[in-house]
């Protein structure tokens, strides 16, 4: 039987040496064995399930906790999707010393293209090594700070700030440094080429702290809110005497004689009286704070920002509902409530709804009122009203499990484990609450009325959340987190997942409030010197651009085009490239073969119209070519005949070896409150002293006043420009910029970036 | 490819606490285990189910895993053999052998691929009818090319016992293929 040839199993040959017919059958069976390659989708899906199960303690116990940053640290994922797992490579060296065994080294990362950025780099040797010699010979490109440790014969290289996402790496150990404890040396250096996955890099061990500034003194209790112009308003602000900056309340006429009164929390809950009363005080971003009215028990700005509604004590045990201009001018008494109002909000720009805890009433700017809706007896207490007036939160009369009340439909839905810590977003569409039926308590959120709660992950799962507040859109949450030892921290995180944007710990803060865009937070800080009102910028938060931005359709085309250039398994997706190219543009022949990833460094709006983008195309290093290769490319897009954006120019430079030294991987911009911020991300750990002087920003050839601060944990520089003109700015980085090893930029870097005013 | 023993031992220890380390073990052994399971069941859906079961069982049990000097793969194969037996107990394979042969690896040597598919189907159907231990030993040897010693580790048998299982298995296959008579006639 001719098909038997070519296969030999010595064990079976031996077993069946006297029975050739059995050996023949064995060969037939083996030749006929069914073979199949597993479905990669199954493999990936099962892996995800297993790892998730393991992370939950379903077997491989213990959770790894990572602080993860948000979109500000986004790295575009152009790397090959679903790249086949590549079997790890064993590197073999023949010892010079014939008395020794062959030295082998192994790294699981070798030739992989989607290594998690939180991986450590392990190099397994087959014999005890000279630790100092090996460590001294380790070179990593791009340069990152690492720590070395050894476990048996394995060298563990741990990045100080994680690996960068979507980045090609080459770890080299010089030949002369590969020295075994026995004295054996290697015949060749070790090269471990690999690339990281295009996922956002995990954040630093400690996420960015808030850097609050003190706005002024607060009375005891009270609540804060942001005015439409970004000012912070306190319901019990205390104007300090002009002669002192002390936090000790040197009370001026704005403060009345201390009395026992009631003050609201952000949700309007009445808490027992402050010893130091205050007034409704506005703290503008520029200028001195000013008193805009007496201390209210509840307060809210109208959706259009023009009006301020507040409930103030009428002196007879009830409340007076007053509206005014947003600055407090032209107060107008709308109606009186015989019972004290504990919360109010606007259902539209001319109607206010308010509650005393048991009933909900409304009044419009023409003073017209509607009959109140009163809760059935014993059904709980209304403690929060959603902006828009569609929903209210009713705390339970006892235990946990308060209800979300649909005010018009008079129906309710239980919020699992909710008691009093419940907050609505500024648009009234999201609700977040603390589930106190869980131990430890959990933070949950859901789209109002959707009954699809999501658990918000906490940076410390053993901690208890409290003092929840949301931004306007419900994309961001702030809360206090108290660990089992009683140490509290202030956390700002994204919803729904809980990715931490900033952490202030320890913190003794209360009455947290987020600005509409989530880029600012204000809170009351309670110290032995008294209560102060503090405000801080939230690092990495989403901001609300107000000027020109890259059209979403153009950005989508750009992303698809670059992803098609990278393609699959080193082959560009020619069909997509052709479909996204304007007539006469031959992107298919211009795109290099073998690409594994790409960076979209920046995008801008050229003067001639359309959209421009700076791209870096990358071929990961491999065993044959241990240096990453790159090509720079400028892509221009314009609207085609049918209104869709098409690529009108894409001319990559020839591929060349990536230079040593740092490289820019992304530039993004944000403008808020008249301040433009460029975030420049690098692939290397930089020499912080080289950053500020090397970076400048130009507008139409004129250098703008800017300051640059380097953040080592995110490998990024934040460039702040006051009063930057709207439009295209040019970022210029000089060759004096250096990584921590002293390697400098090989040529100056210049790119355009779009900003808004 | 087998992981270096020291590295594998370290990885297994880490996998008891670290989800990513378990993921790394999975990455390394998934293909091997899947192919083994498929070669026994020859039904893609069933092979996927059983392979999933194998790794979930491994995840649940890895905390109790103690290195015994054998490769980690031996432990996974043990779990696989049991899972396959469980599967057989619950239902017989329903796939057509022809379809299994049709998805044979095109990268195999030509002389492997020229086997007539009907003949191949008949051969492996004969293995299906063997007693479980013989079936497992035959599959690990002829389907996975494992050493007799490795098969012994997986099945908890001595190398000699494995030889016996394979020897008996081979005779059983020939009996089921109806070639014994022919051979005897030639003799």
Short mmCIF file of C-alpha atoms in Angstrom, two decimals, chain A residues 326-651:
data_model
loop_
_atom_site.label_atom_id
_atom_site.label_comp_id
_atom_site.label_asym_id
_atom_site.label_seq_id
_atom_site.Cartn_x
_atom_site.Cartn_y
_atom_site.Cartn_z
CA UNK A 326 -29.42 82.98 36.97
CA UNK A 327 -27.35 85.55 38.82
CA UNK A 328 -30.03 86.02 41.44
CA UNK A 329 -31.37 89.27 40.05
CA UNK A 330 -35.08 90.01 39.67
CA UNK A 331 -36.42 87.51 42.19
CA UNK A 332 -40.03 86.53 41.69
CA UNK A 333 -42.06 84.70 44.32
CA UNK A 334 -44.05 82.03 42.44
CA UNK A 335 -45.90 80.25 45.18
CA UNK A 336 -45.79 79.11 48.76
CA UNK A 337 -45.72 75.61 50.16
CA UNK A 338 -47.21 75.02 53.56
CA UNK A 339 -44.68 72.30 54.14
CA UNK A 340 -40.90 72.62 53.71
CA UNK A 341 -39.71 71.89 50.19
CA UNK A 342 -36.89 69.39 50.16
CA UNK A 343 -36.15 69.11 46.43
CA UNK A 344 -37.04 70.91 43.26
CA UNK A 345 -36.20 70.76 39.59
CA UNK A 346 -37.36 72.10 36.27
CA UNK A 347 -39.63 70.02 34.06
CA UNK A 348 -39.21 72.57 31.26
CA UNK A 349 -37.84 76.07 30.91
CA UNK A 350 -40.98 77.53 32.43
CA UNK A 351 -42.21 74.94 34.90
CA UNK A 352 -40.83 73.84 38.24
CA UNK A 353 -41.75 70.73 40.14
CA UNK A 354 -41.03 70.41 43.82
CA UNK A 355 -41.61 68.06 46.68
CA UNK A 356 -41.88 68.10 50.43
CA UNK A 357 -41.09 64.41 50.61
CA UNK A 358 -44.64 63.12 50.47
CA UNK A 359 -46.19 64.99 47.57
CA UNK A 360 -45.11 66.42 44.22
CA UNK A 361 -46.41 69.79 43.04
CA UNK A 362 -45.62 72.09 40.15
CA UNK A 363 -45.81 75.75 39.34
CA UNK A 364 -44.95 77.63 36.17
CA UNK A 365 -43.43 81.04 35.63
CA UNK A 366 -46.92 82.50 35.28
CA UNK A 367 -47.58 81.31 38.87
CA UNK A 368 -50.05 78.67 37.72
CA UNK A 369 -50.00 75.59 39.89
CA UNK A 370 -51.19 72.03 39.46
CA UNK A 371 -52.79 69.89 42.13
CA UNK A 372 -50.20 67.91 44.01
CA UNK A 373 -49.71 64.19 43.63
CA UNK A 374 -49.39 62.62 47.07
CA UNK A 375 -47.74 59.32 47.76
CA UNK A 376 -49.88 56.68 49.39
CA UNK A 377 -49.35 56.66 53.11
CA UNK A 378 -46.41 54.59 54.28
CA UNK A 379 -44.91 54.19 50.84
CA UNK A 380 -41.72 56.08 51.56
CA UNK A 381 -40.23 59.52 51.11
CA UNK A 382 -39.52 61.38 47.89
CA UNK A 383 -35.94 62.51 48.12
CA UNK A 384 -34.86 63.23 44.55
CA UNK A 385 -36.44 64.57 41.39
CA UNK A 386 -35.00 63.91 37.95
CA UNK A 387 -34.37 66.92 35.74
CA UNK A 388 -37.29 67.06 33.34
CA UNK A 389 -39.68 66.00 36.03
CA UNK A 390 -40.52 62.61 34.60
CA UNK A 391 -39.18 60.57 37.48
CA UNK A 392 -38.63 60.79 41.21
CA UNK A 393 -36.88 58.57 43.66
CA UNK A 394 -38.81 57.37 46.69
CA UNK A 395 -36.74 56.04 49.55
CA UNK A 396 -38.20 53.03 51.32
CA UNK A 397 -40.00 53.48 54.65
CA UNK A 398 -37.69 50.81 56.06
CA UNK A 399 -34.94 48.55 54.82
CA UNK A 400 -33.67 48.78 51.29
CA UNK A 401 -35.18 48.86 47.84
CA UNK A 402 -36.50 52.34 47.16
CA UNK A 403 -38.55 52.96 44.06
CA UNK A 404 -38.12 54.90 40.87
CA UNK A 405 -41.46 56.64 40.43
CA UNK A 406 -42.76 57.49 36.97
CA UNK A 407 -44.56 60.63 37.97
CA UNK A 408 -47.03 60.88 35.13
CA UNK A 409 -47.79 57.16 34.86
CA UNK A 410 -47.85 56.76 38.66
CA UNK A 411 -45.94 53.52 38.31
CA UNK A 412 -42.80 52.56 40.09
CA UNK A 413 -39.83 50.27 39.75
CA UNK A 414 -37.69 49.04 42.61
CA UNK A 415 -34.04 50.02 42.53
CA UNK A 416 -32.30 47.06 44.05
CA UNK A 417 -30.93 47.82 47.48
CA UNK A 418 -31.39 51.58 47.18
CA UNK A 419 -31.96 53.61 50.33
CA UNK A 420 -31.02 57.29 50.21
CA UNK A 421 -27.90 57.43 48.07
CA UNK A 422 -29.46 57.96 44.65
CA UNK A 423 -28.56 60.48 41.95
CA UNK A 424 -29.98 61.44 38.58
CA UNK A 425 -27.93 62.75 35.70
CA UNK A 426 -28.43 66.36 34.70
CA UNK A 427 -30.52 65.30 31.71
CA UNK A 428 -32.68 63.08 33.90
CA UNK A 429 -31.98 60.01 31.76
CA UNK A 430 -29.60 58.08 34.00
CA UNK A 431 -29.87 57.10 37.61
CA UNK A 432 -27.11 55.75 39.83
CA UNK A 433 -27.49 54.42 43.32
CA UNK A 434 -25.81 52.51 46.09
CA UNK A 435 -27.14 48.99 46.56
CA UNK A 436 -27.00 48.65 50.31
CA UNK A 437 -28.45 45.15 50.24
CA UNK A 438 -25.10 43.91 49.00
CA UNK A 439 -22.07 43.41 51.20
CA UNK A 440 -20.06 45.41 50.60
CA UNK A 441 -22.45 47.85 49.03
CA UNK A 442 -22.37 48.14 45.25
CA UNK A 443 -22.71 51.07 42.93
CA UNK A 444 -25.34 50.49 40.23
CA UNK A 445 -26.62 52.56 37.35
CA UNK A 446 -29.23 52.29 34.64
CA UNK A 447 -30.99 54.29 32.01
CA UNK A 448 -34.02 55.63 33.79
CA UNK A 449 -36.98 53.35 33.37
CA UNK A 450 -35.08 50.68 31.41
CA UNK A 451 -34.73 48.22 34.31
CA UNK A 452 -31.31 47.16 33.02
CA UNK A 453 -29.03 47.94 35.91
CA UNK A 454 -25.28 47.75 35.48
CA UNK A 455 -22.78 47.23 38.22
CA UNK A 456 -20.17 49.98 38.29
CA UNK A 457 -16.81 48.43 39.09
CA UNK A 458 -15.02 50.08 41.99
CA UNK A 459 -11.27 50.50 42.19
CA UNK A 460 -11.42 48.80 45.56
CA UNK A 461 -14.14 46.12 45.53
CA UNK A 462 -14.01 45.88 49.31
CA UNK A 463 -14.89 49.54 49.72
CA UNK A 464 -18.32 51.04 50.23
CA UNK A 465 -19.50 53.76 47.82
CA UNK A 466 -21.51 56.77 48.93
CA UNK A 467 -22.30 60.38 48.02
CA UNK A 468 -23.05 59.53 44.40
CA UNK A 469 -23.40 62.26 41.79
CA UNK A 470 -23.60 62.23 37.99
CA UNK A 471 -22.74 64.66 35.24
CA UNK A 472 -25.36 65.93 32.83
CA UNK A 473 -25.23 63.11 30.29
CA UNK A 474 -24.75 60.26 32.73
CA UNK A 475 -21.37 59.35 31.26
CA UNK A 476 -19.50 60.14 34.43
CA UNK A 477 -19.99 59.46 38.11
CA UNK A 478 -18.29 60.75 41.24
CA UNK A 479 -18.56 59.10 44.61
CA UNK A 480 -16.82 58.57 47.89
CA UNK A 481 -15.26 55.18 48.45
CA UNK A 482 -14.62 54.08 52.00
CA UNK A 483 -12.47 51.03 52.59
CA UNK A 484 -13.00 48.58 55.46
CA UNK A 485 -10.45 50.49 57.53
CA UNK A 486 -12.54 53.62 57.21
CA UNK A 487 -10.22 55.45 54.85
CA UNK A 488 -12.25 57.41 52.33
CA UNK A 489 -11.31 58.46 48.83
CA UNK A 490 -13.00 60.53 46.18
CA UNK A 491 -13.40 58.71 42.87
CA UNK A 492 -14.39 60.10 39.50
CA UNK A 493 -15.16 57.37 37.01
CA UNK A 494 -16.79 56.70 33.68
CA UNK A 495 -20.15 55.03 33.35
CA UNK A 496 -21.30 52.41 32.93
CA UNK A 497 -18.10 50.46 33.48
CA UNK A 498 -16.46 52.45 36.23
CA UNK A 499 -13.13 53.20 34.59
CA UNK A 500 -11.43 55.52 37.04
CA UNK A 501 -10.58 58.97 35.75
CA UNK A 502 -9.24 60.39 38.98
CA UNK A 503 -8.81 59.42 42.57
CA UNK A 504 -8.21 61.58 45.61
CA UNK A 505 -7.36 59.54 48.66
CA UNK A 506 -7.57 60.02 51.49
CA UNK A 507 -10.29 62.62 51.21
CA UNK A 508 -12.83 63.95 53.62
CA UNK A 509 -15.20 65.30 51.05
CA UNK A 510 -18.96 65.55 50.79
CA UNK A 511 -21.63 67.09 48.60
CA UNK A 512 -19.83 66.10 45.41
CA UNK A 513 -21.09 67.67 42.22
CA UNK A 514 -19.92 67.34 38.64
CA UNK A 515 -20.13 70.01 35.97
CA UNK A 516 -22.42 69.38 33.03
CA UNK A 517 -19.57 68.14 30.87
CA UNK A 518 -17.96 66.17 33.66
CA UNK A 519 -14.68 68.02 33.25
CA UNK A 520 -14.93 69.76 36.63
CA UNK A 521 -15.82 68.55 40.09
CA UNK A 522 -16.67 70.58 43.16
CA UNK A 523 -17.03 69.32 46.69
CA UNK A 524 -16.99 70.41 50.28
CA UNK A 525 -13.84 69.45 52.10
CA UNK A 526 -14.29 69.04 55.82
CA UNK A 527 -11.24 69.75 57.92
CA UNK A 528 -10.64 70.66 61.51
CA UNK A 529 -10.31 74.26 60.34
CA UNK A 530 -13.82 74.16 58.94
CA UNK A 531 -15.50 73.36 55.68
CA UNK A 532 -14.09 74.65 52.43
CA UNK A 533 -15.49 74.62 48.93
CA UNK A 534 -13.05 73.11 46.48
CA UNK A 535 -13.01 72.66 42.73
CA UNK A 536 -10.79 70.53 40.50
CA UNK A 537 -10.38 69.63 36.87
CA UNK A 538 -11.12 65.99 36.16
CA UNK A 539 -8.18 64.53 34.23
CA UNK A 540 -9.12 62.64 31.11
CA UNK A 541 -12.77 63.52 31.23
CA UNK A 542 -14.83 63.96 28.14
CA UNK A 543 -15.27 67.62 27.34
CA UNK A 544 -17.79 69.41 25.27
CA UNK A 545 -16.10 70.90 22.23
CA UNK A 546 -17.82 74.00 21.02
CA UNK A 547 -15.91 74.83 17.87
CA UNK A 548 -15.08 72.96 14.67
CA UNK A 549 -14.37 69.29 15.07
CA UNK A 550 -13.54 66.44 12.74
CA UNK A 551 -16.83 65.32 11.16
CA UNK A 552 -17.85 61.92 12.47
CA UNK A 553 -18.32 60.54 8.97
CA UNK A 554 -14.83 61.61 7.99
CA UNK A 555 -13.39 60.06 11.12
CA UNK A 556 -15.21 56.82 10.37
CA UNK A 557 -13.88 56.72 6.83
CA UNK A 558 -10.40 57.49 8.11
CA UNK A 559 -10.52 54.68 10.65
CA UNK A 560 -11.83 52.18 8.12
CA UNK A 561 -9.28 53.21 5.52
CA UNK A 562 -6.31 52.87 7.84
CA UNK A 563 -7.60 49.57 9.17
CA UNK A 564 -7.92 48.36 5.58
CA UNK A 565 -4.33 49.41 4.94
CA UNK A 566 -3.25 47.20 7.83
CA UNK A 567 -5.59 44.49 6.60
CA UNK A 568 -5.27 40.90 7.71
CA UNK A 569 -2.15 38.81 8.03
CA UNK A 570 -0.02 41.41 6.34
CA UNK A 571 -2.27 41.84 3.33
CA UNK A 572 -4.16 45.12 2.85
CA UNK A 573 -7.90 44.90 2.33
CA UNK A 574 -7.78 46.04 -1.26
CA UNK A 575 -11.53 46.04 -1.74
CA UNK A 576 -12.13 48.42 1.14
CA UNK A 577 -9.21 50.62 0.14
CA UNK A 578 -10.62 50.92 -3.34
CA UNK A 579 -14.15 51.54 -2.10
CA UNK A 580 -13.02 54.34 0.21
CA UNK A 581 -10.78 56.04 -2.36
CA UNK A 582 -11.89 58.83 -4.63
CA UNK A 583 -11.68 58.34 -8.38
CA UNK A 584 -8.11 58.39 -9.59
CA UNK A 585 -6.57 57.62 -6.21
CA UNK A 586 -4.59 54.40 -6.21
CA UNK A 587 -4.26 53.59 -2.54
CA UNK A 588 -3.87 49.89 -3.17
CA UNK A 589 -0.49 49.99 -4.83
CA UNK A 590 0.81 52.70 -2.52
CA UNK A 591 0.09 50.77 0.68
CA UNK A 592 3.03 48.67 1.88
CA UNK A 593 2.63 44.96 2.41
CA UNK A 594 3.16 43.27 5.73
CA UNK A 595 1.68 45.96 7.97
CA UNK A 596 0.69 44.88 11.44
CA UNK A 597 -0.62 48.10 12.99
CA UNK A 598 -0.97 51.84 12.52
CA UNK A 599 -1.28 55.01 14.55
CA UNK A 600 -3.64 57.78 13.60
CA UNK A 601 -1.54 60.44 15.23
CA UNK A 602 -3.78 63.43 14.65
CA UNK A 603 -6.49 64.83 12.43
CA UNK A 604 -7.21 68.39 11.36
CA UNK A 605 -9.20 70.54 8.97
CA UNK A 606 -6.92 71.86 6.21
CA UNK A 607 -7.49 75.36 4.87
CA UNK A 608 -8.35 73.99 1.45
CA UNK A 609 -11.23 72.03 2.99
CA UNK A 610 -11.85 68.39 3.83
CA UNK A 611 -10.00 66.56 6.54
CA UNK A 612 -6.32 65.72 6.92
CA UNK A 613 -4.64 63.15 9.12
CA UNK A 614 -1.13 62.12 10.06
CA UNK A 615 -0.63 58.38 10.08
CA UNK A 616 2.20 56.06 11.00
CA UNK A 617 2.09 52.62 9.38
CA UNK A 618 4.02 49.91 11.17
CA UNK A 619 5.44 46.46 10.52
CA UNK A 620 6.13 44.70 13.80
CA UNK A 621 9.62 43.31 14.37
CA UNK A 622 10.04 39.59 13.97
CA UNK A 623 12.71 36.97 14.30
CA UNK A 624 14.16 37.81 10.89
CA UNK A 625 13.98 41.59 11.24
CA UNK A 626 14.17 42.61 14.86
CA UNK A 627 13.53 46.30 14.32
CA UNK A 628 10.07 47.64 13.65
CA UNK A 629 9.64 49.27 10.24
CA UNK A 630 7.53 52.37 9.78
CA UNK A 631 6.12 54.53 7.02
CA UNK A 632 4.69 57.99 7.52
CA UNK A 633 1.60 58.99 5.65
CA UNK A 634 -0.64 61.99 5.24
CA UNK A 635 -4.20 61.19 4.31
CA UNK A 636 -6.61 63.75 2.92
CA UNK A 637 -10.34 63.19 2.77
CA UNK A 638 -13.12 65.10 1.06
CA UNK A 639 -16.77 64.53 0.40
CA UNK A 640 -17.46 62.48 -2.71
CA UNK A 641 -20.29 62.86 -5.21
CA UNK A 642 -22.79 61.10 -2.94
CA UNK A 643 -21.83 63.08 0.13
CA UNK A 644 -19.71 60.39 1.78
CA UNK A 645 -16.14 61.13 2.74
CA UNK A 646 -13.55 59.52 0.47
CA UNK A 647 -9.76 59.49 0.58
CA UNK A 648 -8.38 61.89 -2.00
CA UNK A 649 -4.71 61.42 -1.17
CA UNK A 650 -2.74 58.74 0.67
CA UNK A 651 0.94 58.65 -0.03
#
